[in-house]
């Protein structure tokens, strides 16, 4: 599974002009998803939609929004939201770091590296490591519930919006 030129055409028709950084980000994420071999087009579409939403459409790993003063005031500082899906809290950095064999506790900013951000996103969504809800709970051989799949990351916040993005990304991924 790779994003073809026809797939990018679909994205541009739906989302408008894409910057080179967005294209590079999409390609990087799709490459990581493709390497997994156990992710369907529908699941991949939902993953890309989540990143589109969580990164404010940049498709690059980001730092949780807010001033330095604001971020330092967070109860979970310095384990603030980093990456494609905003990993937060010490326990989550520890669990994910242990799973991936990376010391995210010592260096939480490693979650800003695209390859690591992708591994965090893929493992967290597939294994239910963010909220206890897994991708396969909502998107599998017998169903595709993009709206409730939002529970994997963030309850039902913006669930309809992200579901719409997922339809677009899945359609784009299926283009020859």
Short mmCIF file of N, CA and C in Angstrom, two decimals:
data_model
loop_
_atom_site.label_atom_id
_atom_site.label_comp_id
_atom_site.label_asym_id
_atom_site.label_seq_id
_atom_site.Cartn_x
_atom_site.Cartn_y
_atom_site.Cartn_z
N UNK A 1 0.85 -1.17 0.00
CA UNK A 1 0.00 0.00 0.00
C UNK A 1 0.90 1.24 0.00
N UNK A 2 0.74 2.04 -1.03
CA UNK A 2 1.47 3.30 -1.12
C UNK A 2 0.51 4.37 -1.63
N UNK A 3 0.82 5.62 -1.38
CA UNK A 3 -0.01 6.70 -1.90
C UNK A 3 0.49 7.00 -3.31
N UNK A 4 -0.38 6.79 -4.30
CA UNK A 4 -0.03 7.04 -5.70
C UNK A 4 -0.31 8.49 -6.07
N UNK A 5 0.09 8.86 -7.26
CA UNK A 5 -0.22 10.21 -7.75
C UNK A 5 -1.73 10.41 -7.83
N UNK A 6 -2.46 9.36 -8.22
CA UNK A 6 -3.92 9.45 -8.24
C UNK A 6 -4.48 9.64 -6.83
N UNK A 7 -3.83 8.99 -5.87
CA UNK A 7 -4.24 9.17 -4.48
C UNK A 7 -4.02 10.59 -4.01
N UNK A 8 -2.86 11.15 -4.35
CA UNK A 8 -2.59 12.54 -3.99
C UNK A 8 -3.56 13.49 -4.70
N UNK A 9 -3.97 13.13 -5.90
CA UNK A 9 -4.96 13.94 -6.62
C UNK A 9 -6.27 13.98 -5.83
N UNK A 10 -6.69 12.84 -5.31
CA UNK A 10 -7.90 12.76 -4.48
C UNK A 10 -7.75 13.67 -3.25
N UNK A 11 -6.59 13.60 -2.60
CA UNK A 11 -6.37 14.43 -1.41
C UNK A 11 -6.44 15.92 -1.76
N UNK A 12 -5.83 16.30 -2.87
CA UNK A 12 -5.85 17.72 -3.28
C UNK A 12 -7.27 18.17 -3.63
N UNK A 13 -8.04 17.30 -4.26
CA UNK A 13 -9.42 17.63 -4.60
C UNK A 13 -10.27 17.86 -3.34
N UNK A 14 -9.95 17.14 -2.29
CA UNK A 14 -10.74 17.23 -1.05
C UNK A 14 -10.18 18.22 -0.03
N UNK A 15 -8.86 18.33 0.03
CA UNK A 15 -8.23 19.15 1.07
C UNK A 15 -7.57 20.41 0.53
N UNK A 16 -7.45 20.53 -0.78
CA UNK A 16 -6.77 21.68 -1.36
C UNK A 16 -5.30 21.39 -1.58
N UNK A 17 -4.57 22.45 -1.86
CA UNK A 17 -3.14 22.33 -2.15
C UNK A 17 -2.42 21.67 -0.97
N UNK A 18 -1.48 20.80 -1.28
CA UNK A 18 -0.65 20.17 -0.26
C UNK A 18 0.76 20.70 -0.38
N UNK A 19 1.36 21.05 0.74
CA UNK A 19 2.76 21.49 0.73
C UNK A 19 3.66 20.28 0.56
N UNK A 20 4.91 20.52 0.21
CA UNK A 20 5.87 19.42 0.09
C UNK A 20 6.04 18.72 1.44
N UNK A 21 5.99 19.48 2.51
CA UNK A 21 6.11 18.91 3.85
C UNK A 21 4.94 17.97 4.16
N UNK A 22 3.75 18.33 3.75
CA UNK A 22 2.59 17.46 3.94
C UNK A 22 2.74 16.18 3.10
N UNK A 23 3.15 16.32 1.86
CA UNK A 23 3.35 15.17 0.99
C UNK A 23 4.42 14.24 1.58
N UNK A 24 5.53 14.83 2.02
CA UNK A 24 6.59 14.03 2.62
C UNK A 24 6.09 13.31 3.87
N UNK A 25 5.30 14.00 4.69
CA UNK A 25 4.75 13.40 5.90
C UNK A 25 3.83 12.24 5.57
N UNK A 26 2.94 12.45 4.61
CA UNK A 26 2.03 11.38 4.20
C UNK A 26 2.82 10.18 3.70
N UNK A 27 3.80 10.42 2.85
CA UNK A 27 4.62 9.32 2.32
C UNK A 27 5.36 8.58 3.44
N UNK A 28 5.88 9.31 4.40
CA UNK A 28 6.60 8.70 5.52
C UNK A 28 5.66 7.81 6.35
N UNK A 29 4.48 8.32 6.63
CA UNK A 29 3.51 7.56 7.43
C UNK A 29 3.02 6.34 6.66
N UNK A 30 2.70 6.51 5.38
CA UNK A 30 2.23 5.39 4.57
C UNK A 30 3.31 4.31 4.47
N UNK A 31 4.55 4.72 4.35
CA UNK A 31 5.66 3.75 4.31
C UNK A 31 5.72 2.94 5.60
N UNK A 32 5.57 3.62 6.74
CA UNK A 32 5.58 2.92 8.04
C UNK A 32 4.39 1.97 8.16
N UNK A 33 3.23 2.42 7.72
CA UNK A 33 2.03 1.57 7.75
C UNK A 33 2.23 0.36 6.84
N UNK A 34 2.74 0.60 5.66
CA UNK A 34 2.98 -0.48 4.68
C UNK A 34 3.94 -1.53 5.24
N UNK A 35 4.94 -1.09 5.99
CA UNK A 35 5.92 -2.01 6.57
C UNK A 35 5.27 -2.97 7.57
N UNK A 36 4.17 -2.58 8.16
CA UNK A 36 3.48 -3.41 9.15
C UNK A 36 2.87 -4.67 8.53
N UNK A 37 2.33 -4.58 7.33
CA UNK A 37 1.75 -5.69 6.58
C UNK A 37 0.42 -6.21 7.12
N UNK A 38 -0.02 -5.76 8.29
CA UNK A 38 -1.27 -6.24 8.88
C UNK A 38 -2.27 -5.11 9.09
N UNK A 39 -2.20 -4.09 8.25
CA UNK A 39 -3.09 -2.94 8.38
C UNK A 39 -3.86 -2.82 7.07
N UNK A 40 -5.18 -2.83 7.17
CA UNK A 40 -6.03 -2.73 5.98
C UNK A 40 -6.06 -1.29 5.44
N UNK A 41 -6.59 -1.13 4.25
CA UNK A 41 -6.74 0.22 3.69
C UNK A 41 -7.63 1.08 4.58
N UNK A 42 -8.70 0.50 5.10
CA UNK A 42 -9.61 1.25 5.97
C UNK A 42 -8.89 1.68 7.25
N UNK A 43 -8.12 0.78 7.85
CA UNK A 43 -7.38 1.12 9.06
C UNK A 43 -6.32 2.18 8.76
N UNK A 44 -5.62 2.03 7.65
CA UNK A 44 -4.60 3.01 7.27
C UNK A 44 -5.25 4.38 7.02
N UNK A 45 -6.39 4.37 6.36
CA UNK A 45 -7.11 5.63 6.14
C UNK A 45 -7.45 6.32 7.44
N UNK A 46 -7.86 5.52 8.43
CA UNK A 46 -8.20 6.11 9.73
C UNK A 46 -6.95 6.63 10.45
N UNK A 47 -5.86 5.92 10.34
CA UNK A 47 -4.61 6.38 10.94
C UNK A 47 -4.18 7.72 10.33
N UNK A 48 -4.22 7.80 9.01
CA UNK A 48 -3.84 9.05 8.35
C UNK A 48 -4.79 10.18 8.73
N UNK A 49 -6.07 9.88 8.83
CA UNK A 49 -7.05 10.90 9.23
C UNK A 49 -6.76 11.41 10.64
N UNK A 50 -6.39 10.50 11.51
CA UNK A 50 -6.06 10.89 12.89
C UNK A 50 -4.86 11.81 12.91
N UNK A 51 -3.83 11.46 12.15
CA UNK A 51 -2.64 12.31 12.10
C UNK A 51 -2.98 13.66 11.47
N UNK A 52 -3.78 13.66 10.42
CA UNK A 52 -4.21 14.91 9.78
C UNK A 52 -4.84 15.84 10.82
N UNK A 53 -5.71 15.26 11.63
CA UNK A 53 -6.40 16.05 12.66
C UNK A 53 -5.46 16.45 13.81
N UNK A 54 -4.74 15.49 14.34
CA UNK A 54 -3.92 15.72 15.54
C UNK A 54 -2.72 16.63 15.29
N UNK A 55 -2.27 16.73 14.05
CA UNK A 55 -1.12 17.60 13.73
C UNK A 55 -1.55 18.90 13.07
N UNK A 56 -2.84 19.21 13.16
CA UNK A 56 -3.38 20.42 12.51
C UNK A 56 -3.04 20.42 11.01
N UNK A 57 -3.16 19.25 10.41
CA UNK A 57 -2.99 19.03 8.97
C UNK A 57 -1.55 19.15 8.47
N UNK A 58 -0.57 19.25 9.37
CA UNK A 58 0.82 19.39 8.94
C UNK A 58 1.40 18.06 8.46
N UNK A 59 0.91 16.95 9.00
CA UNK A 59 1.41 15.60 8.73
C UNK A 59 2.86 15.45 9.17
N UNK A 60 3.25 16.27 10.14
CA UNK A 60 4.58 16.21 10.75
C UNK A 60 4.38 16.05 12.26
N UNK A 61 5.29 15.36 12.95
CA UNK A 61 5.18 15.27 14.40
C UNK A 61 5.19 16.68 15.01
N UNK A 62 4.32 16.89 15.98
CA UNK A 62 4.18 18.22 16.58
C UNK A 62 4.30 18.16 18.10
N UNK A 63 4.46 19.35 18.67
CA UNK A 63 4.46 19.53 20.13
C UNK A 63 3.08 20.04 20.52
N UNK A 64 2.56 19.54 21.61
CA UNK A 64 1.28 20.00 22.12
C UNK A 64 1.20 21.53 22.05
N UNK A 65 0.06 22.02 21.64
CA UNK A 65 -0.12 23.45 21.44
C UNK A 65 -0.10 24.20 22.78
N UNK A 66 0.62 25.31 22.82
CA UNK A 66 0.64 26.18 23.99
C UNK A 66 2.00 26.80 24.21
N UNK A 67 2.01 27.88 24.95
CA UNK A 67 3.27 28.56 25.26
C UNK A 67 4.11 27.69 26.20
N UNK A 68 5.38 28.03 26.30
CA UNK A 68 6.26 27.28 27.20
C UNK A 68 5.74 27.35 28.63
N UNK A 69 5.29 28.53 29.03
CA UNK A 69 4.74 28.70 30.39
C UNK A 69 3.52 27.79 30.59
N UNK A 70 2.65 27.76 29.61
CA UNK A 70 1.46 26.92 29.68
C UNK A 70 1.85 25.45 29.78
N UNK A 71 2.75 25.01 28.89
CA UNK A 71 3.15 23.60 28.89
C UNK A 71 3.83 23.20 30.20
N UNK A 72 4.65 24.10 30.74
CA UNK A 72 5.31 23.80 32.01
C UNK A 72 4.32 23.74 33.17
N UNK A 73 3.16 24.35 33.00
CA UNK A 73 2.13 24.32 34.05
C UNK A 73 1.34 23.02 34.04
N UNK A 74 1.49 22.22 33.00
CA UNK A 74 0.74 20.98 32.88
C UNK A 74 1.19 19.99 33.95
N UNK A 75 0.24 19.30 34.52
CA UNK A 75 0.52 18.32 35.57
C UNK A 75 1.47 17.23 35.06
N UNK A 76 1.45 16.96 33.79
CA UNK A 76 2.25 15.87 33.23
C UNK A 76 3.57 16.35 32.61
N UNK A 77 3.91 17.64 32.74
CA UNK A 77 5.19 18.15 32.22
C UNK A 77 6.34 17.38 32.85
N UNK A 78 7.41 17.00 32.19
CA UNK A 78 7.79 17.29 30.81
C UNK A 78 7.26 16.28 29.79
N UNK A 79 6.32 15.44 30.20
CA UNK A 79 5.78 14.41 29.31
C UNK A 79 4.54 14.94 28.60
N UNK A 80 4.75 16.08 27.94
CA UNK A 80 3.69 16.74 27.20
C UNK A 80 3.48 16.05 25.86
N UNK A 81 2.45 16.46 25.17
CA UNK A 81 2.10 15.83 23.90
C UNK A 81 3.14 16.06 22.81
N UNK A 82 3.74 14.97 22.38
CA UNK A 82 4.69 14.99 21.27
C UNK A 82 4.26 13.95 20.25
N UNK A 83 4.56 14.22 18.98
CA UNK A 83 4.39 13.21 17.94
C UNK A 83 3.20 13.43 17.04
N UNK A 84 2.78 12.36 16.40
CA UNK A 84 1.63 12.40 15.50
C UNK A 84 0.32 12.35 16.27
N UNK A 85 0.33 11.72 17.46
CA UNK A 85 -0.91 11.54 18.21
C UNK A 85 -0.83 12.10 19.63
N UNK A 86 0.15 12.94 19.89
CA UNK A 86 0.24 13.65 21.16
C UNK A 86 0.30 12.70 22.37
N UNK A 87 1.32 11.86 22.40
CA UNK A 87 1.58 11.01 23.56
C UNK A 87 1.80 11.90 24.78
N UNK A 88 1.15 11.62 25.90
CA UNK A 88 1.29 12.42 27.12
C UNK A 88 1.43 11.51 28.35
N UNK A 89 1.89 12.08 29.44
CA UNK A 89 2.03 11.45 30.76
C UNK A 89 3.21 10.47 30.81
N UNK A 90 3.90 10.51 31.94
CA UNK A 90 5.06 9.65 32.18
C UNK A 90 4.73 8.18 31.97
N UNK A 91 3.64 7.70 32.52
CA UNK A 91 3.30 6.28 32.40
C UNK A 91 3.17 5.86 30.94
N UNK A 92 2.61 6.72 30.12
CA UNK A 92 2.44 6.40 28.69
C UNK A 92 3.78 6.41 27.96
N UNK A 93 4.64 7.37 28.29
CA UNK A 93 5.98 7.38 27.68
C UNK A 93 6.76 6.14 28.09
N UNK A 94 6.62 5.72 29.34
CA UNK A 94 7.32 4.53 29.83
C UNK A 94 6.81 3.28 29.12
N UNK A 95 5.48 3.10 29.11
CA UNK A 95 4.89 1.92 28.49
C UNK A 95 5.24 1.83 27.00
N UNK A 96 5.11 2.95 26.29
CA UNK A 96 5.41 2.95 24.86
C UNK A 96 6.90 2.76 24.61
N UNK A 97 7.73 3.42 25.41
CA UNK A 97 9.18 3.25 25.26
C UNK A 97 9.61 1.82 25.50
N UNK A 98 9.06 1.21 26.55
CA UNK A 98 9.38 -0.19 26.84
C UNK A 98 8.95 -1.09 25.67
N UNK A 99 7.76 -0.84 25.15
CA UNK A 99 7.25 -1.65 24.05
C UNK A 99 8.15 -1.53 22.81
N UNK A 100 8.57 -0.31 22.51
CA UNK A 100 9.38 -0.07 21.31
C UNK A 100 10.87 -0.26 21.53
N UNK A 101 11.29 -0.41 22.79
CA UNK A 101 12.71 -0.55 23.08
C UNK A 101 13.47 0.76 22.92
N UNK A 102 12.81 1.85 23.26
CA UNK A 102 13.38 3.20 23.14
C UNK A 102 13.21 3.90 24.49
N UNK A 103 14.22 4.62 24.96
CA UNK A 103 14.09 5.32 26.25
C UNK A 103 13.38 6.66 26.06
N UNK A 104 12.06 6.60 25.99
CA UNK A 104 11.26 7.81 25.85
C UNK A 104 11.14 8.57 27.16
N UNK A 105 11.39 7.91 28.28
CA UNK A 105 11.33 8.59 29.58
C UNK A 105 12.51 9.56 29.70
N UNK A 106 13.69 9.09 29.35
CA UNK A 106 14.88 9.94 29.42
C UNK A 106 14.81 11.06 28.38
N UNK A 107 14.30 10.74 27.20
CA UNK A 107 14.28 11.70 26.10
C UNK A 107 12.90 11.68 25.42
N UNK A 108 11.90 12.33 26.05
CA UNK A 108 10.56 12.31 25.46
C UNK A 108 10.48 12.94 24.07
N UNK A 109 11.40 13.85 23.76
CA UNK A 109 11.36 14.50 22.45
C UNK A 109 11.70 13.55 21.31
N UNK A 110 12.16 12.33 21.62
CA UNK A 110 12.36 11.34 20.55
C UNK A 110 11.04 11.08 19.81
N UNK A 111 9.92 11.30 20.50
CA UNK A 111 8.60 11.09 19.89
C UNK A 111 8.33 12.09 18.77
N UNK A 112 9.21 13.07 18.59
CA UNK A 112 9.08 14.03 17.50
C UNK A 112 9.78 13.57 16.22
N UNK A 113 10.54 12.49 16.30
CA UNK A 113 11.19 11.96 15.10
C UNK A 113 10.14 11.19 14.30
N UNK A 114 10.00 11.50 13.00
CA UNK A 114 8.92 10.87 12.23
C UNK A 114 8.85 9.35 12.32
N UNK A 115 9.99 8.67 12.26
CA UNK A 115 9.96 7.21 12.31
C UNK A 115 9.43 6.72 13.66
N UNK A 116 9.86 7.37 14.73
CA UNK A 116 9.42 6.97 16.07
C UNK A 116 7.97 7.39 16.28
N UNK A 117 7.60 8.58 15.83
CA UNK A 117 6.21 9.04 15.95
C UNK A 117 5.27 8.06 15.24
N UNK A 118 5.69 7.55 14.08
CA UNK A 118 4.86 6.59 13.34
C UNK A 118 4.73 5.28 14.11
N UNK A 119 5.84 4.80 14.68
CA UNK A 119 5.78 3.55 15.46
C UNK A 119 4.87 3.71 16.67
N UNK A 120 4.94 4.86 17.33
CA UNK A 120 4.07 5.13 18.48
C UNK A 120 2.61 5.11 18.04
N UNK A 121 2.31 5.82 16.96
CA UNK A 121 0.94 5.89 16.46
C UNK A 121 0.43 4.51 16.08
N UNK A 122 1.20 3.76 15.32
CA UNK A 122 0.76 2.45 14.85
C UNK A 122 0.57 1.49 16.03
N UNK A 123 1.57 1.37 16.89
CA UNK A 123 1.46 0.44 18.03
C UNK A 123 0.32 0.86 18.96
N UNK A 124 0.25 2.14 19.26
CA UNK A 124 -0.78 2.62 20.18
C UNK A 124 -2.18 2.38 19.66
N UNK A 125 -2.39 2.63 18.37
CA UNK A 125 -3.73 2.44 17.80
C UNK A 125 -4.07 0.97 17.63
N UNK A 126 -3.11 0.16 17.20
CA UNK A 126 -3.38 -1.27 16.99
C UNK A 126 -3.58 -2.02 18.30
N UNK A 127 -2.79 -1.67 19.30
CA UNK A 127 -2.80 -2.43 20.55
C UNK A 127 -3.65 -1.81 21.65
N UNK A 128 -4.25 -0.65 21.38
CA UNK A 128 -5.10 0.00 22.38
C UNK A 128 -4.30 0.61 23.52
N UNK A 129 -3.09 1.06 23.23
CA UNK A 129 -2.20 1.56 24.28
C UNK A 129 -2.51 3.00 24.71
N UNK A 130 -3.40 3.68 24.02
CA UNK A 130 -3.73 5.06 24.40
C UNK A 130 -4.93 5.11 25.34
N UNK A 131 -6.02 4.46 24.97
CA UNK A 131 -7.25 4.54 25.77
C UNK A 131 -7.80 3.17 26.14
N UNK A 132 -7.14 2.11 25.70
CA UNK A 132 -7.66 0.76 25.90
C UNK A 132 -8.49 0.29 24.72
N UNK A 133 -8.84 1.20 23.82
CA UNK A 133 -9.61 0.86 22.62
C UNK A 133 -8.64 0.65 21.46
N UNK A 134 -8.87 -0.44 20.70
CA UNK A 134 -7.98 -0.79 19.59
C UNK A 134 -8.64 -0.49 18.25
N UNK A 135 -7.80 -0.30 17.25
CA UNK A 135 -8.26 -0.08 15.88
C UNK A 135 -9.20 -1.20 15.43
N UNK A 136 -8.83 -2.43 15.73
CA UNK A 136 -9.65 -3.57 15.29
C UNK A 136 -11.00 -3.65 16.00
N UNK A 137 -11.17 -2.91 17.10
CA UNK A 137 -12.48 -2.87 17.76
C UNK A 137 -13.51 -2.19 16.86
N UNK A 138 -13.05 -1.30 16.00
CA UNK A 138 -13.95 -0.48 15.19
C UNK A 138 -13.80 -0.68 13.68
N UNK A 139 -12.61 -1.11 13.27
CA UNK A 139 -12.34 -1.27 11.83
C UNK A 139 -11.69 -2.64 11.64
N UNK A 140 -12.47 -3.56 11.05
CA UNK A 140 -11.97 -4.91 10.82
C UNK A 140 -12.65 -5.50 9.60
N UNK A 141 -12.54 -6.80 9.40
CA UNK A 141 -13.11 -7.45 8.21
C UNK A 141 -14.62 -7.27 8.11
N UNK A 142 -15.30 -7.16 9.25
CA UNK A 142 -16.77 -7.14 9.21
C UNK A 142 -17.38 -5.76 9.47
N UNK A 143 -16.57 -4.77 9.86
CA UNK A 143 -17.16 -3.44 10.08
C UNK A 143 -16.13 -2.33 9.91
N UNK A 144 -16.68 -1.15 9.67
CA UNK A 144 -15.86 0.04 9.54
C UNK A 144 -16.63 1.18 10.21
N UNK A 145 -16.29 1.43 11.46
CA UNK A 145 -16.96 2.47 12.24
C UNK A 145 -15.97 3.59 12.53
N UNK A 146 -15.79 4.46 11.55
CA UNK A 146 -14.83 5.56 11.70
C UNK A 146 -15.23 6.53 12.81
N UNK A 147 -16.51 6.72 13.03
CA UNK A 147 -16.93 7.68 14.06
C UNK A 147 -16.51 7.21 15.45
N UNK A 148 -16.86 5.99 15.79
CA UNK A 148 -16.50 5.49 17.13
C UNK A 148 -15.04 5.14 17.26
N UNK A 149 -14.34 4.98 16.14
CA UNK A 149 -12.89 4.71 16.20
C UNK A 149 -12.15 5.87 16.86
N UNK A 150 -12.74 7.04 16.90
CA UNK A 150 -12.11 8.18 17.57
C UNK A 150 -11.80 7.86 19.04
N UNK A 151 -12.53 6.92 19.62
CA UNK A 151 -12.32 6.52 21.02
C UNK A 151 -10.91 5.95 21.24
N UNK A 152 -10.23 5.55 20.18
CA UNK A 152 -8.87 5.02 20.28
C UNK A 152 -7.92 6.12 20.77
N UNK A 153 -8.22 7.36 20.41
CA UNK A 153 -7.34 8.48 20.72
C UNK A 153 -7.94 9.45 21.73
N UNK A 154 -9.18 9.88 21.50
CA UNK A 154 -9.69 11.01 22.26
C UNK A 154 -11.21 11.00 22.39
N UNK A 155 -11.76 9.98 23.04
CA UNK A 155 -13.20 9.93 23.24
C UNK A 155 -13.94 10.07 21.93
N UNK A 156 -14.89 11.00 21.89
CA UNK A 156 -15.62 11.25 20.65
C UNK A 156 -15.38 12.68 20.15
N UNK A 157 -14.36 13.34 20.67
CA UNK A 157 -14.03 14.70 20.25
C UNK A 157 -13.77 14.75 18.75
N UNK A 158 -14.55 15.54 18.03
CA UNK A 158 -14.39 15.74 16.58
C UNK A 158 -14.51 14.43 15.79
N UNK A 159 -15.27 13.48 16.31
CA UNK A 159 -15.36 12.15 15.71
C UNK A 159 -15.90 12.19 14.28
N UNK A 160 -16.94 12.96 14.03
CA UNK A 160 -17.52 13.04 12.68
C UNK A 160 -16.53 13.66 11.70
N UNK A 161 -15.84 14.70 12.15
CA UNK A 161 -14.85 15.37 11.30
C UNK A 161 -13.73 14.40 10.90
N UNK A 162 -13.17 13.70 11.88
CA UNK A 162 -12.08 12.75 11.62
C UNK A 162 -12.60 11.60 10.74
N UNK A 163 -13.82 11.17 10.96
CA UNK A 163 -14.40 10.11 10.13
C UNK A 163 -14.46 10.54 8.66
N UNK A 164 -14.82 11.78 8.42
CA UNK A 164 -14.84 12.29 7.04
C UNK A 164 -13.45 12.29 6.42
N UNK A 165 -12.46 12.68 7.20
CA UNK A 165 -11.07 12.62 6.71
C UNK A 165 -10.69 11.18 6.37
N UNK A 166 -11.12 10.25 7.23
CA UNK A 166 -10.77 8.84 7.02
C UNK A 166 -11.34 8.31 5.70
N UNK A 167 -12.59 8.68 5.39
CA UNK A 167 -13.17 8.27 4.11
C UNK A 167 -12.30 8.75 2.96
N UNK A 168 -11.86 10.00 3.04
CA UNK A 168 -11.03 10.58 1.97
C UNK A 168 -9.70 9.86 1.87
N UNK A 169 -9.03 9.66 3.01
CA UNK A 169 -7.72 8.99 2.97
C UNK A 169 -7.85 7.54 2.49
N UNK A 170 -8.88 6.83 2.93
CA UNK A 170 -9.04 5.45 2.46
C UNK A 170 -9.25 5.42 0.94
N UNK A 171 -10.11 6.29 0.44
CA UNK A 171 -10.36 6.36 -0.99
C UNK A 171 -9.07 6.66 -1.74
N UNK A 172 -8.30 7.61 -1.22
CA UNK A 172 -7.02 7.99 -1.86
C UNK A 172 -6.05 6.81 -1.87
N UNK A 173 -5.99 6.06 -0.78
CA UNK A 173 -5.07 4.91 -0.70
C UNK A 173 -5.45 3.81 -1.69
N UNK A 174 -6.69 3.73 -2.04
CA UNK A 174 -7.16 2.68 -2.95
C UNK A 174 -7.00 3.04 -4.43
N UNK A 175 -6.55 4.25 -4.71
CA UNK A 175 -6.36 4.67 -6.11
C UNK A 175 -5.13 3.97 -6.70
N UNK A 176 -5.27 3.50 -7.95
CA UNK A 176 -4.14 2.81 -8.60
C UNK A 176 -3.02 3.78 -8.98
#
